[in-house]
mmCIF file of C-alpha atoms in Angstrom:
data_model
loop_
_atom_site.group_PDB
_atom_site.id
_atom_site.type_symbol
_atom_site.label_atom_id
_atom_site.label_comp_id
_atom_site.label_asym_id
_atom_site.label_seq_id
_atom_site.Cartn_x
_atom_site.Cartn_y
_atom_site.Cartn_z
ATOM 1 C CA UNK X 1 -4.391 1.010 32.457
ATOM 2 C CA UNK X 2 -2.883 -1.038 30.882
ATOM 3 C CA UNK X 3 -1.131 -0.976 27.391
ATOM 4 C CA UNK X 4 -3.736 -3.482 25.531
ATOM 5 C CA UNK X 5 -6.451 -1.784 27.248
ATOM 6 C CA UNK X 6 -4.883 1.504 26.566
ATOM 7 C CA UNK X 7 -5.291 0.311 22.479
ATOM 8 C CA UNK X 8 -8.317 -1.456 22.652
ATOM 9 C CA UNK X 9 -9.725 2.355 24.107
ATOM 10 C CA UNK X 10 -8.105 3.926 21.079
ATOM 11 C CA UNK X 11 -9.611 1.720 18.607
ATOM 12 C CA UNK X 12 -13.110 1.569 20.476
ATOM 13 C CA UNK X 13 -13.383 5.243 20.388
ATOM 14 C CA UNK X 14 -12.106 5.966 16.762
ATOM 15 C CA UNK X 15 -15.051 6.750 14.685
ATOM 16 C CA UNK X 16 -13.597 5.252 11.390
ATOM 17 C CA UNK X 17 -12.890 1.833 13.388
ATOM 18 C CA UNK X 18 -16.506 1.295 14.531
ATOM 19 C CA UNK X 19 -17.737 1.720 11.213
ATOM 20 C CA UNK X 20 -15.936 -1.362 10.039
ATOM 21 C CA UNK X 21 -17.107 -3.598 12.850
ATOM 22 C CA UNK X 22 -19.739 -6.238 12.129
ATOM 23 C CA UNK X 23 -22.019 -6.485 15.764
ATOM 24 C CA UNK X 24 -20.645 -9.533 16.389
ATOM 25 C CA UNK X 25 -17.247 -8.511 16.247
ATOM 26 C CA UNK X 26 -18.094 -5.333 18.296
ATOM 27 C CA UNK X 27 -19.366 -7.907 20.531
ATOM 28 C CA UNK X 28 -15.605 -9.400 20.914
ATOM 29 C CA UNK X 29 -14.943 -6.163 21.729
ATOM 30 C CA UNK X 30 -16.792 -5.232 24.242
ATOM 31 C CA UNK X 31 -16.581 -8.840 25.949
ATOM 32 C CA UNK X 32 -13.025 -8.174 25.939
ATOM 33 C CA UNK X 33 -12.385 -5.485 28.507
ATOM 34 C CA UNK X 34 -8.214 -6.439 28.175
ATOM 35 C CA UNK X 35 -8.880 -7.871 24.817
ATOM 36 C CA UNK X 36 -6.787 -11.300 23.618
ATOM 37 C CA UNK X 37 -5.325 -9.950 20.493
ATOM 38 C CA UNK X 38 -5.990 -13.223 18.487
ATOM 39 C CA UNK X 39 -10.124 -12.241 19.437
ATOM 40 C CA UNK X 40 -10.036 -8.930 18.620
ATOM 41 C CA UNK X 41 -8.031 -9.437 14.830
ATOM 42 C CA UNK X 42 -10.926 -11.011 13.239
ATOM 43 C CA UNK X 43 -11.047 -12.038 9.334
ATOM 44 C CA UNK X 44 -11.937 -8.599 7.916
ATOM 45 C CA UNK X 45 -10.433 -6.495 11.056
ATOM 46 C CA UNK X 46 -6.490 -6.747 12.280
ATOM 47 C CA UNK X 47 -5.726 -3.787 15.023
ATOM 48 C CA UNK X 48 -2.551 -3.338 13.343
ATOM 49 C CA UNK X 49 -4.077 -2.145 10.139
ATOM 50 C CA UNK X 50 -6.351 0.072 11.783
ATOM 51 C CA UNK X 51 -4.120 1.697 13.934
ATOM 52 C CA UNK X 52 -1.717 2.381 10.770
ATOM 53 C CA UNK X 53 -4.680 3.974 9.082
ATOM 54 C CA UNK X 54 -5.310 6.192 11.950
ATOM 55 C CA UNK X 55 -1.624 7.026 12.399
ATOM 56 C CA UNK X 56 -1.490 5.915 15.924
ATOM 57 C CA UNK X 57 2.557 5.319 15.461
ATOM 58 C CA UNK X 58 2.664 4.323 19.536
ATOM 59 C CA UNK X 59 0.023 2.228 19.877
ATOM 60 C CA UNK X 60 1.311 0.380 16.657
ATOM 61 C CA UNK X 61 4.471 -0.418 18.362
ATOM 62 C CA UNK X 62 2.837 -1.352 21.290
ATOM 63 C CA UNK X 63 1.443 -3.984 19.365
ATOM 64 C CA UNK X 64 4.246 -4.937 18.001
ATOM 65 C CA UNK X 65 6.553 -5.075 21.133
ATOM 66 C CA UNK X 66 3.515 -7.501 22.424
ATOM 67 C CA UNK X 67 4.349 -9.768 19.833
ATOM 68 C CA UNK X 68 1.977 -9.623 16.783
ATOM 69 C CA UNK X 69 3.904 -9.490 13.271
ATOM 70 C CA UNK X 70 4.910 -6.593 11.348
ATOM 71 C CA UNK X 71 3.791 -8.240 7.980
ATOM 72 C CA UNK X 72 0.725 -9.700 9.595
ATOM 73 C CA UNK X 73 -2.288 -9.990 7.058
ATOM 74 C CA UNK X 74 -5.645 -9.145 6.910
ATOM 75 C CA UNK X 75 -8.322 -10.920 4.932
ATOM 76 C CA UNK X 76 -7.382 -9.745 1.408
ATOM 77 C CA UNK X 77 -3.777 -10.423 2.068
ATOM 78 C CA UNK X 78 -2.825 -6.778 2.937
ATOM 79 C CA UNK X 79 -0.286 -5.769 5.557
ATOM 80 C CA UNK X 80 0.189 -2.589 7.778
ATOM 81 C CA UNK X 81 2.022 -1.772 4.833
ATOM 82 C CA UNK X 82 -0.086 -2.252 2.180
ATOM 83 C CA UNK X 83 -3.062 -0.468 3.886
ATOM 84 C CA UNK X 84 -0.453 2.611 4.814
ATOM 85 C CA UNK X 85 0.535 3.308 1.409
ATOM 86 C CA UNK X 86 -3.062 3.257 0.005
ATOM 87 C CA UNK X 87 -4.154 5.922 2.685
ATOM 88 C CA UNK X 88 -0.510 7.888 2.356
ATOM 89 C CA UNK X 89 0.055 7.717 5.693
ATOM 90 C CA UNK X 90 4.032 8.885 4.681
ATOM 91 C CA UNK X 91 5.181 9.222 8.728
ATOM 92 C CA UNK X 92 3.604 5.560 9.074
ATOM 93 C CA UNK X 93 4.884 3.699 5.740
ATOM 94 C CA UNK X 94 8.597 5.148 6.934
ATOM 95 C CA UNK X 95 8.378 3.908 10.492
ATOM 96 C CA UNK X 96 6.776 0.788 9.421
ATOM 97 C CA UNK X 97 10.078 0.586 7.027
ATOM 98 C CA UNK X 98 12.889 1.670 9.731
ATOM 99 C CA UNK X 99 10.793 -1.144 12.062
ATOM 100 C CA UNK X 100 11.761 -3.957 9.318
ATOM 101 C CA UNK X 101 8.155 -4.063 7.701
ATOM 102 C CA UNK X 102 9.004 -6.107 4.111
ATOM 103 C CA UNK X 103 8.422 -3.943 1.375
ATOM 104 C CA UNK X 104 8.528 -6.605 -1.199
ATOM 105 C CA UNK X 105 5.363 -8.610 0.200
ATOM 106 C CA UNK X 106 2.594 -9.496 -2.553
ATOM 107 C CA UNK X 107 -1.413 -9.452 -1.492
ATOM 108 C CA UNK X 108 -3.970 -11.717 -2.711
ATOM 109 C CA UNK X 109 -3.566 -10.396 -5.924
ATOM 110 C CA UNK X 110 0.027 -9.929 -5.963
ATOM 111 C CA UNK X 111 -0.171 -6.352 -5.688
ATOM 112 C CA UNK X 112 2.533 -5.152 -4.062
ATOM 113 C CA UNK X 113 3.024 -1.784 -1.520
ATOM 114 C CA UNK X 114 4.669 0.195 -4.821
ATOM 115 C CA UNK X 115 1.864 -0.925 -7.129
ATOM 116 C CA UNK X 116 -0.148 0.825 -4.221
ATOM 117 C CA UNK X 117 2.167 3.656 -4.154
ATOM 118 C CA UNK X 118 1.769 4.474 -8.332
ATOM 119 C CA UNK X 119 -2.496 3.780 -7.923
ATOM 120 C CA UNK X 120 -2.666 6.586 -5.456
ATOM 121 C CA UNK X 121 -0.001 9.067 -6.967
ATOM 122 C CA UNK X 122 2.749 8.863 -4.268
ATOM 123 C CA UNK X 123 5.318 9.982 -5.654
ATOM 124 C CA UNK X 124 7.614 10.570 -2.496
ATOM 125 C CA UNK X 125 6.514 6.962 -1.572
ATOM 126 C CA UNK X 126 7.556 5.475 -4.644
ATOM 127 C CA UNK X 127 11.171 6.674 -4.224
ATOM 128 C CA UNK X 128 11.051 5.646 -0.676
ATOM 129 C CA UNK X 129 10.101 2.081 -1.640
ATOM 130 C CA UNK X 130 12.798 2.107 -4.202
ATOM 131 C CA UNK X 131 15.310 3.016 -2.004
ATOM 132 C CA UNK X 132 14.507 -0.116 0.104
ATOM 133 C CA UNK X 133 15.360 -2.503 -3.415
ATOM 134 C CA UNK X 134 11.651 -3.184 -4.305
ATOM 135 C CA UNK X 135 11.549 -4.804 -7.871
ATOM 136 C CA UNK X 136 10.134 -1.872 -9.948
ATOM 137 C CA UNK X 137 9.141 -4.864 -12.326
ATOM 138 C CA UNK X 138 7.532 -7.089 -10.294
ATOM 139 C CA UNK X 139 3.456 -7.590 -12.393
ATOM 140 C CA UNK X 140 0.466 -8.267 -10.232
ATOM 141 C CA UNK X 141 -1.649 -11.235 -11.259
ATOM 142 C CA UNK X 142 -2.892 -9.311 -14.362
ATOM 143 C CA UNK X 143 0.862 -8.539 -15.546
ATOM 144 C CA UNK X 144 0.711 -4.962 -14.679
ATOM 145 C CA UNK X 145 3.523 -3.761 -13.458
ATOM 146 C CA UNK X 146 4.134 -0.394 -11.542
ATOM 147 C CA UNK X 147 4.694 1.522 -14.676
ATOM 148 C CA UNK X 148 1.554 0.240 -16.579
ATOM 149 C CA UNK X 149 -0.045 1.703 -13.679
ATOM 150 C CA UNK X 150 1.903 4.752 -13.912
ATOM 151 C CA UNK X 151 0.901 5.024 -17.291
ATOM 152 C CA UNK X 152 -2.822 4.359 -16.976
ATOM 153 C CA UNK X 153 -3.247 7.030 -14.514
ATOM 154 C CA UNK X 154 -1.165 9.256 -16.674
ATOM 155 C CA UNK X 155 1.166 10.362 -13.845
ATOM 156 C CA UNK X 156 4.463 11.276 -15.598
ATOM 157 C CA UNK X 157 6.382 12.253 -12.504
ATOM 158 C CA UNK X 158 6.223 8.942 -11.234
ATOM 159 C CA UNK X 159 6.683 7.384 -15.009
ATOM 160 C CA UNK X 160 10.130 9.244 -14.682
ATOM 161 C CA UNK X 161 10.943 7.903 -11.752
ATOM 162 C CA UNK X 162 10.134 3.961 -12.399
ATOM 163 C CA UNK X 163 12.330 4.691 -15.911
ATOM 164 C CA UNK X 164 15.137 6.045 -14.922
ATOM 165 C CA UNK X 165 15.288 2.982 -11.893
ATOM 166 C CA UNK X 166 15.273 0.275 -14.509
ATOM 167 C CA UNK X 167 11.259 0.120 -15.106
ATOM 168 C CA UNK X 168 10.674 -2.547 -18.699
ATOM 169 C CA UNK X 169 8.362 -0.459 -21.019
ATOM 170 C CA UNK X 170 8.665 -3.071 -23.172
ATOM 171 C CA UNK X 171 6.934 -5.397 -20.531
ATOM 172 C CA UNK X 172 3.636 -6.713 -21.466
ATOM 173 C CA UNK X 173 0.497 -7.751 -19.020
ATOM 174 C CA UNK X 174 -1.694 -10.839 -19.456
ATOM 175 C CA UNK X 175 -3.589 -8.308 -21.926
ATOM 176 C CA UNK X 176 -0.482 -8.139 -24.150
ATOM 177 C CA UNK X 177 -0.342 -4.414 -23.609
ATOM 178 C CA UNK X 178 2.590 -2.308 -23.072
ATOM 179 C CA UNK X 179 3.003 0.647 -20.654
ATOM 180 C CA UNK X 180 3.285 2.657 -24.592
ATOM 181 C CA UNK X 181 0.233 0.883 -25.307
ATOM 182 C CA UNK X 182 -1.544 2.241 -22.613
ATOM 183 C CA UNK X 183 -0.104 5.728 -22.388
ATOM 184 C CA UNK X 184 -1.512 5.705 -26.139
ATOM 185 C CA UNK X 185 -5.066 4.692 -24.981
ATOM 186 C CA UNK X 186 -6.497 7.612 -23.414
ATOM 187 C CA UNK X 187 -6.264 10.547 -26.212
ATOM 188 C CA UNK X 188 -4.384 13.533 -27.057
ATOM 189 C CA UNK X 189 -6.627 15.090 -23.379
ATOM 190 C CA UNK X 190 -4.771 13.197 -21.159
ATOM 191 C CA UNK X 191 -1.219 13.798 -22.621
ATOM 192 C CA UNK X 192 -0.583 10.608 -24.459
ATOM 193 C CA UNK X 193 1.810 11.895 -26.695
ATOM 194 C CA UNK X 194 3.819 13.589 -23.995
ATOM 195 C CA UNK X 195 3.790 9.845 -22.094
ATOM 196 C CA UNK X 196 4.879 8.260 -24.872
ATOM 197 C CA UNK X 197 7.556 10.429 -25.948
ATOM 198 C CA UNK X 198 9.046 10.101 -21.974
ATOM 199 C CA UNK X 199 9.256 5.932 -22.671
ATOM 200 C CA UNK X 200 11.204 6.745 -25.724
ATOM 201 C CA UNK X 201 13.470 9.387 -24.332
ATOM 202 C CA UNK X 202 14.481 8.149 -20.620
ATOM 203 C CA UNK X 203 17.285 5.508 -20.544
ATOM 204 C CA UNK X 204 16.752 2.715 -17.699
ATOM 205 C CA UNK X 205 19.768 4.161 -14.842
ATOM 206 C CA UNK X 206 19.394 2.554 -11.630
ATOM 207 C CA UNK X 207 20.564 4.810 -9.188
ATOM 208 C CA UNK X 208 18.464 8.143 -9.180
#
């Protein structure tokens, strides 16, 4: 068998995959017995993405040694990457890394993988991705940075760590709110004042 046939078998099989498949790309699919990779990455499915999600590390890279791109995109503008870091795959996002994936790449919206990496409280993710230079100040389309996400979802570990690696609280989003402005949002139950008090007290120190 094989190693295209050995993936598409992998994919076929993997419960999660055939619930994203439309009939007609299921059709591809099974028209395809040694699938063309350019027939079986539709608009809303890339096998690269999926078999990131399922942490199939070897199949990944035999993708990869076939040809297709590391910082391929799917429909929304996501890579391997991207879609890694929103289901913490950690053993994928730091092959995917070591392989030369770019951590710095925007999607659609200009979210990047450490705007990802805040959303879904990663913390060991976040240092990872800041240890590969990401711009811990880079805003989305909306202006939020990775620290007004940090402080929406009131996760003060990771507020720590975007501070002391040069994180703006001072920045503002297309709202004209600061990452103070939203720690002070929420109420006294979700720790404001604590929040707050950490973007006073921790000086920017690249270098953590």
């Amino acid at each position: 068998m094989n190693s295209l046939k050995s993936i598409y078998f992998i994919i076929l099989n993997h419960e999660e995959i055939e619930l994203l498949l439309e009939p007609e790309e299921r059709a591809i699919l099974d028209q395809n017995p040694a699938p063309n990779l350019e027939k079986i990455s539709t608009e809303k499915w890339c096998a690269l993405h999926t078999l990131a999600l399922a942490g199939q590390i070897h199949f990944l890279d035999q993708l990869l040694e076939s040809g297709v791109s590391i910082d391929s995109v799917d429909k929304d503008g996501r890579t391997a990457l991207h879609v890694s870091v929103i289901g913490k795959k950690e053993a994928v996002i730091s092959h995917l890394l070591r392989k030369g994936a770019n951590p710095h790449v925007k999607d659609k919206d200009d979210v990047t993988p450490l705007h990802y990496a805040v959303q879904v409280s990663a913390l060991q993710t976040v240092k990872l991705l800041i240890k590969y230079n990401v711009d811990v100040n880079m805003p989305d389309n909306e202006g939020w940075t990775p620290l007004h996400i940090a402080m929406q979802t009131r996760n003060r570990d990771i507020a720590k760590v975007l501070l002391v690696n040069g994180a703006d609280k001072d920045r503002k989003n297309k709202d004209g709110n600061t990452p103070l402005d939203l720690s002070l949002a929420y109420g006294k139950e979700f720790k404001s004042y604590d929040l707050a008090k950490l973007l006073k007290i921790v000086p920017a120190n690249r270098g953590l």
